[in-house]
GROMACS .gro file of C-alpha atoms in nm:
model
   67
    1SER     CA    1   0.021   0.029  -0.006
    2LEU     CA    2   0.106   0.339  -0.035
    3ARG     CA    3   0.004   0.694   0.144
    4GLU     CA    4   0.097   1.067   0.153
    5GLU     CA    5   0.227   1.183   0.487
    6LYS     CA    6   0.442   1.492   0.548
    7HIS     CA    7   0.521   1.575   0.155
    8GLN     CA    8   0.605   1.217   0.102
    9ILE     CA    9   0.484   0.896  -0.060
   10LEU     CA   10   0.549   0.615   0.216
   11GLY     CA   11   0.455   0.238   0.136
   12SER     CA   12   0.502  -0.157   0.244
   13PHE     CA   13   0.440  -0.457   0.119
   14ILE     CA   14   0.249  -0.776   0.261
   15TYR     CA   15   0.317  -1.113   0.172
   16LYS     CA   16   0.353  -1.492   0.225
   17THR     CA   17   0.624  -1.533   0.414
   18THR     CA   18   0.651  -1.916   0.330
   19ILE     CA   19   0.649  -1.818  -0.052
   20PHE     CA   20   0.848  -1.531  -0.074
   21GLU     CA   21   1.195  -1.416   0.111
   22GLU     CA   22   1.252  -1.099   0.228
   23LYS     CA   23   1.533  -1.022   0.030
   24THR     CA   24   1.258  -1.142  -0.314
   25VAL     CA   25   1.055  -0.847  -0.165
   26GLN     CA   26   1.327  -0.571  -0.054
   27ALA     CA   27   1.439  -0.640  -0.472
   28PHE     CA   28   1.079  -0.577  -0.583
   29SER     CA   29   1.085  -0.257  -0.367
   30ARG     CA   30   1.360  -0.134  -0.467
   31TYR     CA   31   1.240  -0.169  -0.839
   32TYR     CA   32   0.930  -0.071  -0.747
   33VAL     CA   33   1.137   0.280  -0.609
   34ASP     CA   34   1.329   0.326  -0.946
   35LEU     CA   35   1.018   0.326  -1.181
   36LEU     CA   36   0.827   0.513  -1.019
   37GLU     CA   37   1.128   0.817  -1.009
   38LYS     CA   38   1.145   0.725  -1.373
   39ILE     CA   39   0.803   0.782  -1.426
   40ALA     CA   40   0.803   1.137  -1.161
   41ASP     CA   41   1.115   1.197  -1.395
   42ASN     CA   42   0.939   1.193  -1.670
   43PRO     CA   43   0.516   1.209  -1.629
   44SER     CA   44   0.518   1.242  -2.029
   45GLN     CA   45   0.688   0.950  -2.148
   46THR     CA   46   0.484   0.647  -2.246
   47ILE     CA   47   0.495   0.393  -1.968
   48SER     CA   48   0.584   0.119  -2.220
   49LEU     CA   49   0.892   0.283  -2.307
   50VAL     CA   50   0.990   0.345  -1.939
   51ASP     CA   51   1.332   0.132  -1.889
   52ARG     CA   52   1.178  -0.153  -1.609
   53LEU     CA   53   1.517  -0.257  -1.497
   54ASP     CA   54   1.836  -0.125  -1.411
   55SER     CA   55   2.187  -0.239  -1.630
   56LYS     CA   56   2.264  -0.464  -1.341
   57ALA     CA   57   1.920  -0.610  -1.243
   58ARG     CA   58   1.914  -0.635  -1.696
   59ARG     CA   59   2.241  -0.793  -1.680
   60LYS     CA   60   2.114  -1.084  -1.418
   61ALA     CA   61   1.838  -1.119  -1.610
   62ILE     CA   62   1.985  -1.216  -1.917
   63ASP     CA   63   2.267  -1.431  -1.768
   64ASP     CA   64   2.001  -1.605  -1.569
   65TRP     CA   65   1.724  -1.696  -1.789
   66SER     CA   66   2.009  -1.726  -2.103
   67CYS     CA   67   2.065  -2.100  -2.184
   0.00000   0.00000   0.00000
């Protein structure tokens, strides 16, 4: 959930600890914040054109999913 408080946007995640590890949710949180910052930096950009992964995450995804 997200909420505005004292000119800040604060958020939290509720998730099943039997399914997700804390580090996985923390990584998702970082990606989500990064995405929101990119959207805020360029609000007129089409959302489908916003880079969703930074270069490190993109490289990891390529390496992990490559055969």
